[in-house]
mmCIF file of N, CA, C and O in Angstrom:
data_model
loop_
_atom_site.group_PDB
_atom_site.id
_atom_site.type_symbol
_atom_site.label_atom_id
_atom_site.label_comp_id
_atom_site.label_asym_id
_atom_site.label_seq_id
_atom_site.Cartn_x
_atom_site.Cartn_y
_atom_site.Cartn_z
ATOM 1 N N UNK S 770 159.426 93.611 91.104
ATOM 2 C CA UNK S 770 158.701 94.487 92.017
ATOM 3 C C UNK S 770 157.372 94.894 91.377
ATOM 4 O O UNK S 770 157.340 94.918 90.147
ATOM 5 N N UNK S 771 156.241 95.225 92.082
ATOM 6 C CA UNK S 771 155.220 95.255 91.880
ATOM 7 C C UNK S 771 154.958 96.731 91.948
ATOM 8 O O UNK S 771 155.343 97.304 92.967
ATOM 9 N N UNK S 772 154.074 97.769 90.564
ATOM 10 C CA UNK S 772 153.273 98.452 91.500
ATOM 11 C C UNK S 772 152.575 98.787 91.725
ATOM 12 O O UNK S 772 151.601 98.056 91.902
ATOM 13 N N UNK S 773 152.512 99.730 91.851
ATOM 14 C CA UNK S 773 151.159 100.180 93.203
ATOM 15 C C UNK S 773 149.566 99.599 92.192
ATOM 16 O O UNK S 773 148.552 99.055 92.628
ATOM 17 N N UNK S 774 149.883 99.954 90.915
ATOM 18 C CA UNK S 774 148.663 99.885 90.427
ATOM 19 C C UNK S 774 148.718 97.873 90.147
ATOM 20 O O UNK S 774 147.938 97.215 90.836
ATOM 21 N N UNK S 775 149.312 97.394 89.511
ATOM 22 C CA UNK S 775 149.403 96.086 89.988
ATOM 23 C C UNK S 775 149.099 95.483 90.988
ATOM 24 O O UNK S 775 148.324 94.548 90.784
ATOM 25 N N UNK S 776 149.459 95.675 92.194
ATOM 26 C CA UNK S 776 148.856 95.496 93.186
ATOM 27 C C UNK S 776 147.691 95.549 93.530
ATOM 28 O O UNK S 776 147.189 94.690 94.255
ATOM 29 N N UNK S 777 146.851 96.891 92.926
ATOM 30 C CA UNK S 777 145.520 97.377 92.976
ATOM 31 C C UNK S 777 144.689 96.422 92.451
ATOM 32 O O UNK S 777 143.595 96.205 92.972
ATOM 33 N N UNK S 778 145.162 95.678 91.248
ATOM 34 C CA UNK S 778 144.470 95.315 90.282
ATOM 35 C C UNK S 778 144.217 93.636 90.508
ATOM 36 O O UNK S 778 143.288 92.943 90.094
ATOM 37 N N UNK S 779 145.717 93.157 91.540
ATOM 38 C CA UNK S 779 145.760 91.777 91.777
ATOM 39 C C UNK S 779 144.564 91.645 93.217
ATOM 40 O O UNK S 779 143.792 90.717 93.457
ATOM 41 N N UNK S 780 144.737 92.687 93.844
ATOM 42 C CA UNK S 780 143.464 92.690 94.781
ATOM 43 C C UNK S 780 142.214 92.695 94.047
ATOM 44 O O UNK S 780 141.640 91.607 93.998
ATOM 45 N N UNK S 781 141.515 93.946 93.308
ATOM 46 C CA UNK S 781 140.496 93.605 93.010
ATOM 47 C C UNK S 781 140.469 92.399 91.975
ATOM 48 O O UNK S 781 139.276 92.099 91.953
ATOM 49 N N UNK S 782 141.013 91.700 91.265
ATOM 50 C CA UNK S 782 140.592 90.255 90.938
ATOM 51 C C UNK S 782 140.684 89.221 91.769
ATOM 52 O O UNK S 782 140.264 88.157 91.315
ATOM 53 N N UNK S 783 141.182 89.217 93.035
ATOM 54 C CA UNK S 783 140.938 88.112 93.859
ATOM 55 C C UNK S 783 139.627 88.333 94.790
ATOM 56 O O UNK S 783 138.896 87.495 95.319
ATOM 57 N N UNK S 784 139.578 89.850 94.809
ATOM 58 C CA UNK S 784 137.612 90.301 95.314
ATOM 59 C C UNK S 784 136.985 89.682 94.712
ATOM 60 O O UNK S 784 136.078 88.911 95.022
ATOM 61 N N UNK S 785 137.590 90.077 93.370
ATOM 62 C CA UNK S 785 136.160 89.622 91.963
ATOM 63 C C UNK S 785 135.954 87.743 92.037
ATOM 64 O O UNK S 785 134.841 87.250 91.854
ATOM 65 N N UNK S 786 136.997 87.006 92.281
ATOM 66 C CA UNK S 786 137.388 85.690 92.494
ATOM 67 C C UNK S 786 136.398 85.105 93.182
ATOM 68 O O UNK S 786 135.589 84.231 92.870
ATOM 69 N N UNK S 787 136.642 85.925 94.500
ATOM 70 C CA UNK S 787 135.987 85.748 95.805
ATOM 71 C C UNK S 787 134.137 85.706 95.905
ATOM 72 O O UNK S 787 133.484 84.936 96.609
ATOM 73 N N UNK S 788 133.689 86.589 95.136
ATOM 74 C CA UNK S 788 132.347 86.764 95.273
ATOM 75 C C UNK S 788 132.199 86.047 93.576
ATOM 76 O O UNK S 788 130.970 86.068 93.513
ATOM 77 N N UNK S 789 132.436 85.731 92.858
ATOM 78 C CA UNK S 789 131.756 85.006 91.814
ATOM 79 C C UNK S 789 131.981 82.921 92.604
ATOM 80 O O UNK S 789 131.201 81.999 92.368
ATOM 81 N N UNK S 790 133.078 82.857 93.352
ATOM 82 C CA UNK S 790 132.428 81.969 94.073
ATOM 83 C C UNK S 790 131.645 81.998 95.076
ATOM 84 O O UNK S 790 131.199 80.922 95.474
ATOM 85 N N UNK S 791 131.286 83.177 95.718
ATOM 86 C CA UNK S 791 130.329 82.939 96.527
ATOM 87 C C UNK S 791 128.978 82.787 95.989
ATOM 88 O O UNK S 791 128.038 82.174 96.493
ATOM 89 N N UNK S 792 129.028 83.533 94.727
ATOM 90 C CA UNK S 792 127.552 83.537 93.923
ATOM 91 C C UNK S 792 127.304 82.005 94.031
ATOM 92 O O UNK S 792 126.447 81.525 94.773
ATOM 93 N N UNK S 793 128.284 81.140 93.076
ATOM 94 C CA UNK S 793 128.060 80.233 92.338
ATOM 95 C C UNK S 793 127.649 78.941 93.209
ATOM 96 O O UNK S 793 127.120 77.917 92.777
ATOM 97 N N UNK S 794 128.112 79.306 94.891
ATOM 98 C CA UNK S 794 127.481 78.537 95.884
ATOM 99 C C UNK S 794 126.135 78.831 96.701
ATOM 100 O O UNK S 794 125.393 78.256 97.498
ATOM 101 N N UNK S 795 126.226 79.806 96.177
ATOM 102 C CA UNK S 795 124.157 79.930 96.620
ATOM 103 C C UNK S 795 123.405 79.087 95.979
ATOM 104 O O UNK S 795 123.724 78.707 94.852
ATOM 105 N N UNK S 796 122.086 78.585 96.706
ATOM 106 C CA UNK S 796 121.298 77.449 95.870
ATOM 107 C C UNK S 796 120.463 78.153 95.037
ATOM 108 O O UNK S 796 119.668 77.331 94.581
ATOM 109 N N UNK S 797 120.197 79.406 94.537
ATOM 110 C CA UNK S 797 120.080 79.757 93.219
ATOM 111 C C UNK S 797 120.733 80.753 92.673
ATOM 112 O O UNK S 797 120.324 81.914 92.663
ATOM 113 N N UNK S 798 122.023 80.274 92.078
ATOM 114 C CA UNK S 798 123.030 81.490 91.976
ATOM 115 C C UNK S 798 122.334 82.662 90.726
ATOM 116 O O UNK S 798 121.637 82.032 89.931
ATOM 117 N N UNK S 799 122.366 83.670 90.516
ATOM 118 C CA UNK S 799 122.261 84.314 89.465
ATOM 119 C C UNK S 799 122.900 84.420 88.204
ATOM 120 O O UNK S 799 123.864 85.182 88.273
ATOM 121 N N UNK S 800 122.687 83.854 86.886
ATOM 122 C CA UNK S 800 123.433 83.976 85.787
ATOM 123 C C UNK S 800 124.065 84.952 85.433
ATOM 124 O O UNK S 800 125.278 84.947 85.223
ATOM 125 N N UNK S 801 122.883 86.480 85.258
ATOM 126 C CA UNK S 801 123.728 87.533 84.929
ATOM 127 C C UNK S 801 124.824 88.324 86.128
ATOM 128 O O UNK S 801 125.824 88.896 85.694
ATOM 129 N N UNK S 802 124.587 88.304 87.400
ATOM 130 C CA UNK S 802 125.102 88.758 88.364
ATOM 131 C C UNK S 802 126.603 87.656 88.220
ATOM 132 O O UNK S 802 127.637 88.273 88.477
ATOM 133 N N UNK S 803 126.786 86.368 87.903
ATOM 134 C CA UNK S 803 128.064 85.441 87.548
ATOM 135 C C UNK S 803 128.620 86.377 86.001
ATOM 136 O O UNK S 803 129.575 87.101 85.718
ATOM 137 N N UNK S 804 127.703 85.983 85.465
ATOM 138 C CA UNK S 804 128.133 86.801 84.025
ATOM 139 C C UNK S 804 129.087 88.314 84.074
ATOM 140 O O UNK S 804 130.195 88.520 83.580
ATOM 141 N N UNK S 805 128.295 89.147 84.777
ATOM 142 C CA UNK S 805 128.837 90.260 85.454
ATOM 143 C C UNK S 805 130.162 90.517 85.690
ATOM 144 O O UNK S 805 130.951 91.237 85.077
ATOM 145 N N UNK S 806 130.335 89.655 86.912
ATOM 146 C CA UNK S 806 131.179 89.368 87.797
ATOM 147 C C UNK S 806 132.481 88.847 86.918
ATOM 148 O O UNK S 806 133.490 89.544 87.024
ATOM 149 N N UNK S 807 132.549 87.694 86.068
ATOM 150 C CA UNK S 807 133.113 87.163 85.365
ATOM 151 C C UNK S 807 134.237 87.752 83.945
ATOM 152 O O UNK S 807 135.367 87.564 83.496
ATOM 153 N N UNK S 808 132.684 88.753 83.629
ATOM 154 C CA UNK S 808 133.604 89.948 82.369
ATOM 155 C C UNK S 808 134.344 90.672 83.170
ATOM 156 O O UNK S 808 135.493 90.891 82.788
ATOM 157 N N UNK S 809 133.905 91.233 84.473
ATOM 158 C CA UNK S 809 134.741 92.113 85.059
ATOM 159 C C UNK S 809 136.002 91.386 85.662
ATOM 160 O O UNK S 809 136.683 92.286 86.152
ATOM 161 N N UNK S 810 136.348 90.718 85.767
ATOM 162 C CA UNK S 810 137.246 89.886 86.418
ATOM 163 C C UNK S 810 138.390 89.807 85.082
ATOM 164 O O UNK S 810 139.575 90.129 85.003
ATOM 165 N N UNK S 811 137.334 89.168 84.012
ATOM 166 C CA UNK S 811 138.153 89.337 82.479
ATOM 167 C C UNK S 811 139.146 90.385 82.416
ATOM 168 O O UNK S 811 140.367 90.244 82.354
ATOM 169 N N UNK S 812 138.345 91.660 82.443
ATOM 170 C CA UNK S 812 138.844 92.989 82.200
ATOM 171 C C UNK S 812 140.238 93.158 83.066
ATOM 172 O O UNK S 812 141.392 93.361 82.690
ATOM 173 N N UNK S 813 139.813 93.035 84.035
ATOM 174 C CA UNK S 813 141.226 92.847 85.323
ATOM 175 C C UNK S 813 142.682 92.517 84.944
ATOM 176 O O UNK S 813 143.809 93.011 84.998
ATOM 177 N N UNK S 814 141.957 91.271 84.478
ATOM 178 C CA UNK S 814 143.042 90.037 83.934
ATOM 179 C C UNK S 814 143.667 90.596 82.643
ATOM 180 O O UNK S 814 144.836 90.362 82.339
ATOM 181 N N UNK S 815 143.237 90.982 82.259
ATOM 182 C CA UNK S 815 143.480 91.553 80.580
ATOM 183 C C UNK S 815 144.240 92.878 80.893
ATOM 184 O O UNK S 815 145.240 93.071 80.202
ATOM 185 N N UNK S 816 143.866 93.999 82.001
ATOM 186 C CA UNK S 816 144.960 94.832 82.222
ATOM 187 C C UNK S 816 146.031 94.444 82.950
ATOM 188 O O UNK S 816 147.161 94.879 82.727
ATOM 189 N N UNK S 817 145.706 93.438 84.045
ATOM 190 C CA UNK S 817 147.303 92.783 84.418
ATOM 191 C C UNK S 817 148.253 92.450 83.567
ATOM 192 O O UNK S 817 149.415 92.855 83.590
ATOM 193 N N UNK S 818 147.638 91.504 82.597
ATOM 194 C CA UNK S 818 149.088 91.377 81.718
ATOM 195 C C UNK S 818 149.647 92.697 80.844
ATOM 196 O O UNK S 818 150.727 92.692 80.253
ATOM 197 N N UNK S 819 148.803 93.717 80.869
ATOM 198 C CA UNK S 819 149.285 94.514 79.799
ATOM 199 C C UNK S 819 150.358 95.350 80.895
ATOM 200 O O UNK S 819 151.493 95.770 80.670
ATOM 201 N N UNK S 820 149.775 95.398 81.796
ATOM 202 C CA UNK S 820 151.086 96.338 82.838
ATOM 203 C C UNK S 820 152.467 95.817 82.360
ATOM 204 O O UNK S 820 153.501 96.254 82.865
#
């Protein structure tokens, strides 16, 4: 069972998912705005497993 904050956290990394591919399909994507996007996604990932 999942919770609540797990849940929280599996949503915002599939947001974060979501818009670092949308960046990366614009015809001039932004490095640091991917970069950004990418650590924060890290961070996500890194408190999911610790739950």
């Amino acid at each position: 069972m999942h919770s609540p904050h797990l849940s929280a956290l599996e949503a915002k990394h599939a947001t974060l998912d979501r818009r670092i591919t949308a960046e990366s399909q614009r015809p001039l994507p932004d490095p640091t705005v991917l970069r950004d996007l990418k650590r924060a996604k890290l961070r996500v990932k890194e408190e999911m497993t610790t739950q």
